[in-house]
Backbone as a ProteinNet text record, in pm:
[ID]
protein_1_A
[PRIMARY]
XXXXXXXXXXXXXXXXXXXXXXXXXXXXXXXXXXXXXXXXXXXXXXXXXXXXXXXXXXXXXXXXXXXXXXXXXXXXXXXXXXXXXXXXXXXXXXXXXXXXXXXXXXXXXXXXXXXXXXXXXXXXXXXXXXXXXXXXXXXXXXXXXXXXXXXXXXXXXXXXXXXXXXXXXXXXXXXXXXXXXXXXXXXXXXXXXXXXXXXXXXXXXXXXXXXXXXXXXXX
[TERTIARY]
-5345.4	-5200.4	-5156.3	-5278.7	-5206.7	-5219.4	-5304	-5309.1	-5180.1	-5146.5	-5082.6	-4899	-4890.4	-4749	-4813.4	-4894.5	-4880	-4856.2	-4915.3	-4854.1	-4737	-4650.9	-4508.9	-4385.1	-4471.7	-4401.7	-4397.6	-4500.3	-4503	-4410	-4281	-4153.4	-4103.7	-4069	-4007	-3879.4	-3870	-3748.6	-3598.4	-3517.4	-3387.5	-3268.1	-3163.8	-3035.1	-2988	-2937	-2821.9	-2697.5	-2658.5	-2520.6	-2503.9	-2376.3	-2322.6	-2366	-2392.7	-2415.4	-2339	-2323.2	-2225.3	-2346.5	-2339	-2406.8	-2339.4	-2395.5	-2335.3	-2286.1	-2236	-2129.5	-2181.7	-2133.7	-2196.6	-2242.3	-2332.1	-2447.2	-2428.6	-2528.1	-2570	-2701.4	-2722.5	-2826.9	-2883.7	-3007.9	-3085.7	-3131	-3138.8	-3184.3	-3291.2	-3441.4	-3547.3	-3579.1	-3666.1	-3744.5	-3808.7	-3860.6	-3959	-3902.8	-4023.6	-4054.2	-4126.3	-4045.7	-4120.3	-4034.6	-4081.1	-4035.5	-4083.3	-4225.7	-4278.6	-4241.5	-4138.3	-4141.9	-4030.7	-3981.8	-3896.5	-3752.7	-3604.8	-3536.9	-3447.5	-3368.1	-3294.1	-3115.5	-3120.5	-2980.1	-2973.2	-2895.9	-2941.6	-2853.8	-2764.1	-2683	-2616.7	-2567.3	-2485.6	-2408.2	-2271.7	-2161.2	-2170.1	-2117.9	-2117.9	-1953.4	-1988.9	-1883.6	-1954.5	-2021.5	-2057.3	-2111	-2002	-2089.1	-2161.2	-2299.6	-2411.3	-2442.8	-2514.1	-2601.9	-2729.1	-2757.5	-2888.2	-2958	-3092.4	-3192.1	-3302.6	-3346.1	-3505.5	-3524.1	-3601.6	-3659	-3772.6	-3825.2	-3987.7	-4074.2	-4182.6	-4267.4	-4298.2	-4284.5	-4307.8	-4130.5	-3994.9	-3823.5	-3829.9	-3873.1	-3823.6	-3720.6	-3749	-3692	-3618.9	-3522.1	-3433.5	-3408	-3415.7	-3393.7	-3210.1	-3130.2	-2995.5	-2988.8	-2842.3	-2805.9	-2607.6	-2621.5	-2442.6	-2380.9	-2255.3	-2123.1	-2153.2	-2189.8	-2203.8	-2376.9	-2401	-2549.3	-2665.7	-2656.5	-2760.8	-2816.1	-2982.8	-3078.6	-3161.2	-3227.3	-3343.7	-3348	-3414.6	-3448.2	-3433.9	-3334.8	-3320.7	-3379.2	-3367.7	-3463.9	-3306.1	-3440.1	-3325.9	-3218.8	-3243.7	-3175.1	-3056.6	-3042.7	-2908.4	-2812.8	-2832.4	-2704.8	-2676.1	-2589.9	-2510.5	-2407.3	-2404.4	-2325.4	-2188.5	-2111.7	-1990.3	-1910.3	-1835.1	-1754.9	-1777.7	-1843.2	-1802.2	-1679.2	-1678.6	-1539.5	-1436.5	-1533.6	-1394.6	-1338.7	-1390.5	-1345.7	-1216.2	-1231.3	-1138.6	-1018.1	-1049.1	-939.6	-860.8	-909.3	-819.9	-743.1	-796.7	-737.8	-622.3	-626.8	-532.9	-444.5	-458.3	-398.7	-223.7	-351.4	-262.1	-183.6	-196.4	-140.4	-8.1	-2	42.4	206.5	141.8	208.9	328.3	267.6	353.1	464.6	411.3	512.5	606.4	597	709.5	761.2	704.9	821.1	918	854.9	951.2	1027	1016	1080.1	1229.8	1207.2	1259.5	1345.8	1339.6	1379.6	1521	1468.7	1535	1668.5	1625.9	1682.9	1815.5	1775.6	1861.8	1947.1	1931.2	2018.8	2142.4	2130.9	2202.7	2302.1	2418.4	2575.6	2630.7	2666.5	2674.2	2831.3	2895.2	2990.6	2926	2995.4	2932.8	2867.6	2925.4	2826.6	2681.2	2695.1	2610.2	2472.6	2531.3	2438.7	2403.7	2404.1	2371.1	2287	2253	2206.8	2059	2066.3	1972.4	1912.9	2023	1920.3	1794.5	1863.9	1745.6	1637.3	1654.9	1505.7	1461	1467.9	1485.1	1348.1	1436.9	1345	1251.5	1256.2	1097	1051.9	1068	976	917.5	994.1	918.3	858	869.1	746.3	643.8	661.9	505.8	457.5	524	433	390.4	434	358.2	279.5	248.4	181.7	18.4	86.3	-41.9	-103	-12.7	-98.9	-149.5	-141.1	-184.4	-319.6	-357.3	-449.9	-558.7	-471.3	-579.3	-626.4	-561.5	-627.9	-718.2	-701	-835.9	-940.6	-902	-1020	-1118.6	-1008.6	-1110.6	-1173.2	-1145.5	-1174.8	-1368.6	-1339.9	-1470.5	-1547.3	-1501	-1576.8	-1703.7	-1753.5	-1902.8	-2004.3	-1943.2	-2032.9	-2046.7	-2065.6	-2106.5	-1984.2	-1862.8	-1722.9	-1723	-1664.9	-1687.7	-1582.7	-1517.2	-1432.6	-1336.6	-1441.8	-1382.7	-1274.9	-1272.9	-1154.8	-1073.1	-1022.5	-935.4	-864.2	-957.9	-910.5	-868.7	-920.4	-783.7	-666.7	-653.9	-507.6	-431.1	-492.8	-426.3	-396	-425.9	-388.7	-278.6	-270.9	-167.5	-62.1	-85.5	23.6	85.6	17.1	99.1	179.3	134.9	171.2	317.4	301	419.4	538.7	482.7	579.4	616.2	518.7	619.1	688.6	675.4	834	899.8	939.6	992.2	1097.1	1016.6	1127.3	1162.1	1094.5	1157.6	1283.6	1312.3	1392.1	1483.2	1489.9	1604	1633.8	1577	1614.8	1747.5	1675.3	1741.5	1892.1	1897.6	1970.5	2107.7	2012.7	2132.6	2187.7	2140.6	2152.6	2269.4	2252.9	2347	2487.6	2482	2607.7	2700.9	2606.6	2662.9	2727.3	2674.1	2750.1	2917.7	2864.1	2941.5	3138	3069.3	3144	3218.9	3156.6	3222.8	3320.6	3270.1	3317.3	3473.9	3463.3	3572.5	3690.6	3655.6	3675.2	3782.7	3689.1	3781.4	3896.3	3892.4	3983.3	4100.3	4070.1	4189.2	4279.8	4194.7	4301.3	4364.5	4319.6	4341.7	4497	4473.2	4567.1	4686.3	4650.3	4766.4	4858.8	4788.1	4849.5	4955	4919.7	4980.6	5093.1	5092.4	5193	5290.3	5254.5	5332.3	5427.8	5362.1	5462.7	5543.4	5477.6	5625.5	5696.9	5690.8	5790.5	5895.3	5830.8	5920	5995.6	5935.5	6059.4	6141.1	6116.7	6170.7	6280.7	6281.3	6288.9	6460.1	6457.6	6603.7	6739.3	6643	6740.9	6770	6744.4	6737.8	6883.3	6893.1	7057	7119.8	7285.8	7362.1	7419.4	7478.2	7484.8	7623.6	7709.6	7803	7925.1	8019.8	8091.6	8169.6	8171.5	8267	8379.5	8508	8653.9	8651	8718.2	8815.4	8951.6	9011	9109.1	9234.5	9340.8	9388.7	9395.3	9395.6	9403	9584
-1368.9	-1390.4	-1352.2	-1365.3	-1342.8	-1204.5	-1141.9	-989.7	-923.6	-990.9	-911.7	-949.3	-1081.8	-1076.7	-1029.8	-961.1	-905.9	-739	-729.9	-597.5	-533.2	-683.9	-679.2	-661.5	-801.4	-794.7	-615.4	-518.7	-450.9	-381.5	-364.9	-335.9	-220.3	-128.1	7	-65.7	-63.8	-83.6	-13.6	-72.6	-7.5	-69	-27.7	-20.8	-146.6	-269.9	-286.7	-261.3	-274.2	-207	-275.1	-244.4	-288.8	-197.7	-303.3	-235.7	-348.2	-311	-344.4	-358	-516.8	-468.7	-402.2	-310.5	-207.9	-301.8	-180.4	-228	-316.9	-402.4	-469.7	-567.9	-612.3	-699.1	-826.9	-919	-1073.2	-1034.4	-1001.1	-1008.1	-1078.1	-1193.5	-1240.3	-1231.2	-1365.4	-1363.6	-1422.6	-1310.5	-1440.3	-1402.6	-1506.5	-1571.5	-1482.3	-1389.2	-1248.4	-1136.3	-1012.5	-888.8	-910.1	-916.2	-981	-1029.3	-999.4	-1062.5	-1233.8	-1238.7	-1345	-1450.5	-1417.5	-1531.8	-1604.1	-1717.4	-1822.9	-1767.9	-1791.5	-1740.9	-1850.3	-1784.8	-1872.7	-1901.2	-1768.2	-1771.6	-1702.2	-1780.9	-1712.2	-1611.5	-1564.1	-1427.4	-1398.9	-1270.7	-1246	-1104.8	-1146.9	-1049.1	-910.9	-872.9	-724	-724.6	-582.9	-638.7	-680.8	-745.6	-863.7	-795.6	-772.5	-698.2	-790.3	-710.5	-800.6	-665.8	-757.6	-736.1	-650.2	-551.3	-522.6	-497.1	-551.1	-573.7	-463.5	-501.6	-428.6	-352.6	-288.4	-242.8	-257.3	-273.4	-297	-170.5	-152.1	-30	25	-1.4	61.9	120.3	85.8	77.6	35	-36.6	-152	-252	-288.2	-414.1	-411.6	-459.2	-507.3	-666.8	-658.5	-801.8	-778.8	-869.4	-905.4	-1008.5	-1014	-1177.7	-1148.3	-1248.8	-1262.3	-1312.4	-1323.8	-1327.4	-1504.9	-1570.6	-1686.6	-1792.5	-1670.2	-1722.9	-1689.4	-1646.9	-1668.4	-1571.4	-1590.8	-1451.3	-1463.6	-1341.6	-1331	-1178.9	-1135.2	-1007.5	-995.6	-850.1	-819.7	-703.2	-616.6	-473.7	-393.2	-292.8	-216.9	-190.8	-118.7	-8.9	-68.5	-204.5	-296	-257.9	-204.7	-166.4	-9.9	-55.3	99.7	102.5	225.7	210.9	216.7	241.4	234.6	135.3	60.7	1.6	25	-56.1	-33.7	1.6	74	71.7	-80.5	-176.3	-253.9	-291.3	-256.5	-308.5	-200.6	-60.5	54	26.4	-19.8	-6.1	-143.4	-230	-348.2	-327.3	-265.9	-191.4	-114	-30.1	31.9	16.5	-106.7	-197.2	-230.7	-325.2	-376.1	-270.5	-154.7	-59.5	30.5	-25.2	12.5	-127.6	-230.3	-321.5	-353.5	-293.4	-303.8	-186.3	-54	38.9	-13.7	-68.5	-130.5	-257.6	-261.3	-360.1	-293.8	-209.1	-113.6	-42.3	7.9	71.9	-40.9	-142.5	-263.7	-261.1	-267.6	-308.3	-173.9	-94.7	42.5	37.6	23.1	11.1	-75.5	-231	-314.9	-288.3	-224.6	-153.1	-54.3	-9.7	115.1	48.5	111.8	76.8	174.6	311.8	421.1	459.9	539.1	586.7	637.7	693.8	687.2	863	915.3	1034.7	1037.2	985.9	987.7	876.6	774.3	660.9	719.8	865.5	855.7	996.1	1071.9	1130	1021.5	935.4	786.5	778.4	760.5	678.1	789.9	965.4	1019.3	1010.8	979.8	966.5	835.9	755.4	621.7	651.9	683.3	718	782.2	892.6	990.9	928.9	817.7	749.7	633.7	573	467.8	538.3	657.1	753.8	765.5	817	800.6	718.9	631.5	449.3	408.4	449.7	426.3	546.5	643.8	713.7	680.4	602	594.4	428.9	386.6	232.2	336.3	356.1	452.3	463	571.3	590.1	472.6	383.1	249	195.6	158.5	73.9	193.5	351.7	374.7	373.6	422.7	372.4	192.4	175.9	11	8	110.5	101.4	143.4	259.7	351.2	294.1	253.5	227.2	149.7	140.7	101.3	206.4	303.9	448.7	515.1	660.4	722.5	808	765.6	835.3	854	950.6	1029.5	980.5	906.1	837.7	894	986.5	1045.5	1116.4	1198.2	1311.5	1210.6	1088.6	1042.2	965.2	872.9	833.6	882.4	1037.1	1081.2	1146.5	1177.8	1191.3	1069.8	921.8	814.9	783.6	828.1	825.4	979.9	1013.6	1148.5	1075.3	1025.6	993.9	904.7	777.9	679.6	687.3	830.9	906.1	972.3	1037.4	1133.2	1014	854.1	790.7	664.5	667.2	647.9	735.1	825.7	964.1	925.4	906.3	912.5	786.2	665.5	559	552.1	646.2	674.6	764.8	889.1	948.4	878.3	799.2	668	594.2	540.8	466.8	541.7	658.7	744.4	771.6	818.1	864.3	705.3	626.4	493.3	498.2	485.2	516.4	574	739.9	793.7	762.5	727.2	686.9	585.1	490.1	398	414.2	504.4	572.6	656.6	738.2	806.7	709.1	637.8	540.9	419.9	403	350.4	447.2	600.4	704.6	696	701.7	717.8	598.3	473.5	369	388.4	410	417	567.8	640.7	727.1	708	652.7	547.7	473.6	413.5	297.3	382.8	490	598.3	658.6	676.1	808.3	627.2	534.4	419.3	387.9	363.7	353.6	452.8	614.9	755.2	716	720	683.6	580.5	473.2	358.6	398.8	482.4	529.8	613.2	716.6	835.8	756.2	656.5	571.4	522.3	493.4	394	508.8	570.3	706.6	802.6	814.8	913.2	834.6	722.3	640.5	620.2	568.3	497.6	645.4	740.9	894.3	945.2	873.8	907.1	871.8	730.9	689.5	700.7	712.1	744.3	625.9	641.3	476.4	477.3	367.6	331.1	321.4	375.7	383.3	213.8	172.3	26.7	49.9	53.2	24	-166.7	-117.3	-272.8	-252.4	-341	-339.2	-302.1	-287.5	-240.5	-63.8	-13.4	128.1	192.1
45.9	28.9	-112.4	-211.8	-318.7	-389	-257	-327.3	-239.8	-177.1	-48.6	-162.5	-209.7	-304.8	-407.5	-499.9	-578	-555.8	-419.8	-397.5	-378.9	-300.7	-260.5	-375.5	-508.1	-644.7	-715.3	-654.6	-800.9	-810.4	-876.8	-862.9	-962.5	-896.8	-959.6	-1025	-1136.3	-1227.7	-1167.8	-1132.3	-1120.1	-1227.1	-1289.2	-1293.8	-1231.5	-1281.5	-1214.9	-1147.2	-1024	-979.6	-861.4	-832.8	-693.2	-591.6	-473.8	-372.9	-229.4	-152.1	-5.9	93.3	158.5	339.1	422.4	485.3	564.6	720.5	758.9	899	987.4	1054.7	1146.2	1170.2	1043	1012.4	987.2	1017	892.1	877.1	748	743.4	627.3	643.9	589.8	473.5	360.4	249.1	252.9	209.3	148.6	65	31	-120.3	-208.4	-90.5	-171.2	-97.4	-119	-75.8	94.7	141	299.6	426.3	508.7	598.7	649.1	575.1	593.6	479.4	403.5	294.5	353.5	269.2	322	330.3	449.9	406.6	336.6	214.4	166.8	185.1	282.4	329.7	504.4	551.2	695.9	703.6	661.8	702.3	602.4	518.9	467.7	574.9	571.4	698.7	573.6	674.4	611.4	484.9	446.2	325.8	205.8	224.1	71.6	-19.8	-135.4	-264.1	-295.6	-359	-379.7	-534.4	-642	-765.5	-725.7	-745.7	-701.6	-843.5	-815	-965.6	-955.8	-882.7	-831.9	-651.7	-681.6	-544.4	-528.9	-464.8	-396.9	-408.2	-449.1	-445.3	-340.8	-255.8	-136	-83.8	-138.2	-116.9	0.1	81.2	173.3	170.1	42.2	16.5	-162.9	-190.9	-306.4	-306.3	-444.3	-487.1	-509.3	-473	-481.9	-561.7	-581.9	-624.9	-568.8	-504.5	-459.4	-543.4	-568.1	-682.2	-637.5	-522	-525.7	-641	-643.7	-736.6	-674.1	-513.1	-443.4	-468.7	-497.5	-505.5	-461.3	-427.9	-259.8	-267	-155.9	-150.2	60.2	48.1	159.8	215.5	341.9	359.4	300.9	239.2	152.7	250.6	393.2	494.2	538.4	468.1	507.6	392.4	268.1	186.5	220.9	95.7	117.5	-9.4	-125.8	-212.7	-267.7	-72.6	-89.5	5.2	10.7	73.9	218	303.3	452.4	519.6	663.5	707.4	685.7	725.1	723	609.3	534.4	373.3	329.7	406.6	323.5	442.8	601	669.7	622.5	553.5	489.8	371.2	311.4	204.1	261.2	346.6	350.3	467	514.1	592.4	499.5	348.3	307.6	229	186.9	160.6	213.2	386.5	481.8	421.8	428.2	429.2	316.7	211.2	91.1	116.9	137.4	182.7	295.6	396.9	487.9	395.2	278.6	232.4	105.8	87	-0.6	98.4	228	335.4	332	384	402.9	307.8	189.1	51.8	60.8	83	58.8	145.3	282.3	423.2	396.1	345.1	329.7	189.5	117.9	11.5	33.8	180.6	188.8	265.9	190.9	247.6	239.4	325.3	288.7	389.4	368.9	431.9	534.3	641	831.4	800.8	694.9	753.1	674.2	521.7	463.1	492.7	604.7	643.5	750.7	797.3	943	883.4	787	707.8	666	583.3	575	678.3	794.2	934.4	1010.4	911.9	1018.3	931.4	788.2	750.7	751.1	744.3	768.9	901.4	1018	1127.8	1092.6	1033.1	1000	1010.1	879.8	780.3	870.6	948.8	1078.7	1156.2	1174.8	1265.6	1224.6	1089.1	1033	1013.9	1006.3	943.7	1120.4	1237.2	1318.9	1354.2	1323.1	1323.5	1251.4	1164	1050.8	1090	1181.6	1209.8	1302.8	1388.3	1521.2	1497.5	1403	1340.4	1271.8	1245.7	1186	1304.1	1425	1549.3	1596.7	1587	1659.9	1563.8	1438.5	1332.5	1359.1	1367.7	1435.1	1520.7	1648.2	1763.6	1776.5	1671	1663	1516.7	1475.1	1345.8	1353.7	1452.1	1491	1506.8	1538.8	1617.1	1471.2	1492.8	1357	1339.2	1276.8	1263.6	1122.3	1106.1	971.3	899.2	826	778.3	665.9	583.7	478.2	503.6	608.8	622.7	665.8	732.6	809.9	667.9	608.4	456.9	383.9	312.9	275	324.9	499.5	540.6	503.5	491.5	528.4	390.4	303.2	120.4	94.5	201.7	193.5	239.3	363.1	414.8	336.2	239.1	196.1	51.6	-6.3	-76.7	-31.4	52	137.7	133.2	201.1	263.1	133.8	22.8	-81.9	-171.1	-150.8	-215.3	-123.7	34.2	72.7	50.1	30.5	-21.9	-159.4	-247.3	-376.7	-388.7	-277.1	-284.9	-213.7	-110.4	-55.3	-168.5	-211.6	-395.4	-461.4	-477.1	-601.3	-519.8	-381.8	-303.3	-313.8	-324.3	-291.9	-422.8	-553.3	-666.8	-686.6	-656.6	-639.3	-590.1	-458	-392.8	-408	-457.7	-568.7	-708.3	-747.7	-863.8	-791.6	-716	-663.7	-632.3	-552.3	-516.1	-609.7	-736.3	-863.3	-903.1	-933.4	-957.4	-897.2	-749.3	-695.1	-675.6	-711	-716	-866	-1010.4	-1091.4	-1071.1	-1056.4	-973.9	-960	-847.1	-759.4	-794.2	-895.9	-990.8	-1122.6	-1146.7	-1245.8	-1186.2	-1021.1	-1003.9	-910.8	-908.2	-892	-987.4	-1102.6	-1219.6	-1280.5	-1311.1	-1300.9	-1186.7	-1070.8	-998.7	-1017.6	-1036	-1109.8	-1246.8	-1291.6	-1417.3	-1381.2	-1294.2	-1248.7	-1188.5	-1114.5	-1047.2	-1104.9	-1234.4	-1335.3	-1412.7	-1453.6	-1504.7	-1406.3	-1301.6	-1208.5	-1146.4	-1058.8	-992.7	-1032.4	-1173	-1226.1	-1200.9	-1230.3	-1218.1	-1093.9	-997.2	-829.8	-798.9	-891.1	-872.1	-953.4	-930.2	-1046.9	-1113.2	-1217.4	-1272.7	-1264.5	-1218.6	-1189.1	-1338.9	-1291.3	-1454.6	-1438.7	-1562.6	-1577.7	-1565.2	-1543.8	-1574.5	-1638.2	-1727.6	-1771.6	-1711.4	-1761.1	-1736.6	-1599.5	-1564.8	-1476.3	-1472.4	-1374.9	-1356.3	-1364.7
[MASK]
+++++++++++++++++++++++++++++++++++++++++++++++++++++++++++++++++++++++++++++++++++++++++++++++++++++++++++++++++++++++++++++++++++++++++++++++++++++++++++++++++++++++++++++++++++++++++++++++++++++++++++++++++++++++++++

């Protein structure tokens, strides 16, 4: 037994770094380099960044330590050095989410005259097309994200798209911006060309009629 853990101990030096359990999993913390040593945690879910210290001389096995303290050693073939699917489709879940609240934000800002709000409403629509377009895309990403789906190309359409569809509520911003200005614009105007009128009134007005001559006296 004790040649068999000193064989298990003799440990290729690694780097500290993060590493992720891959998709799917709970998998098991024990005590050593082994399947036969004690375990000290019965599952860690997938997701869980974990510390990695060491690897085993034979790379079977890594020593971890979790952000909770716990340290043990798991089979290497359970990490992986980037974020599992479900970790990036949450991410960009919530990514999804903040843009429909800037959508929202935008939407409820606009008070626009009937042609220029109906101008708004067709992008308005785009812009809810694509945002269901792009959940669309997240439920089948969930659907398959067990099998061997290539993730990269779909992740960055879905960082294009949320790109595309925040210009798109930046240029609704600027656009309301505008019309609001516009509409002050025309506002002082108004009271510009009321006022102008009020005065020709008052000078024009008295000369429209003729002024009545006095007599005193008897004729």
């Amino acid at each position: 037994m004790l040649l068999m853990s000193a064989a298990l101990y003799s440990i290729s030096s690694a780097a500290q770094e993060t590493q992720y359990i891959s998709d799917m999993m709970f998998v098991p913390v024990r005590s050593g380099a082994g399947s036969d040593y004690r375990i000290v945690n019965r599952g860690l879910p997938s997701g869980t960044a974990l510390l990695v210290f060491t690897v085993s001389e034979d790379g079977e096995w890594t020593e971890i330590e979790t952000r909770g303290g716990t340290r043990g050693w798991i089979p290497s073939q359970h990490l992986q050095k980037d974020p599992p699917a479900g970790l990036l489709i949450i991410d960009l879940e919530r990514e999804l989410e903040q843009v429909r609240g800037e959508r929202d934000q935008v939407v409820s800002q606009l008070n626009l005259s009937s042609s220029e709000a109906s101008e708004a409403d067709e992008t308005i629509t785009e812009l809810l097309a694509t945002l269901e377009s792009t959940r669309t895309e997240l439920t089948e990403i969930k659907r398959v994200s067990a099998a061997a789906l290539d993730l990269d190309s779909l992740n960055q359409q879905l960082v294009a798209e949320l790109e595309s569809e925040r210009s798109d509520a930046d240029l609704l911003r600027l656009e309301n911006v505008r019309l609001r200005e516009r509409i002050a614009n025309n506002q002082m105007l108004d009271g510009a060309l009321a006022v102008l009128l009020g005065v020709i009134l008052a000078v024009v007005a008295p000369r429209l009629w003729p002024k009545r001559n006095r007599q005193d006296g008897w004729s």
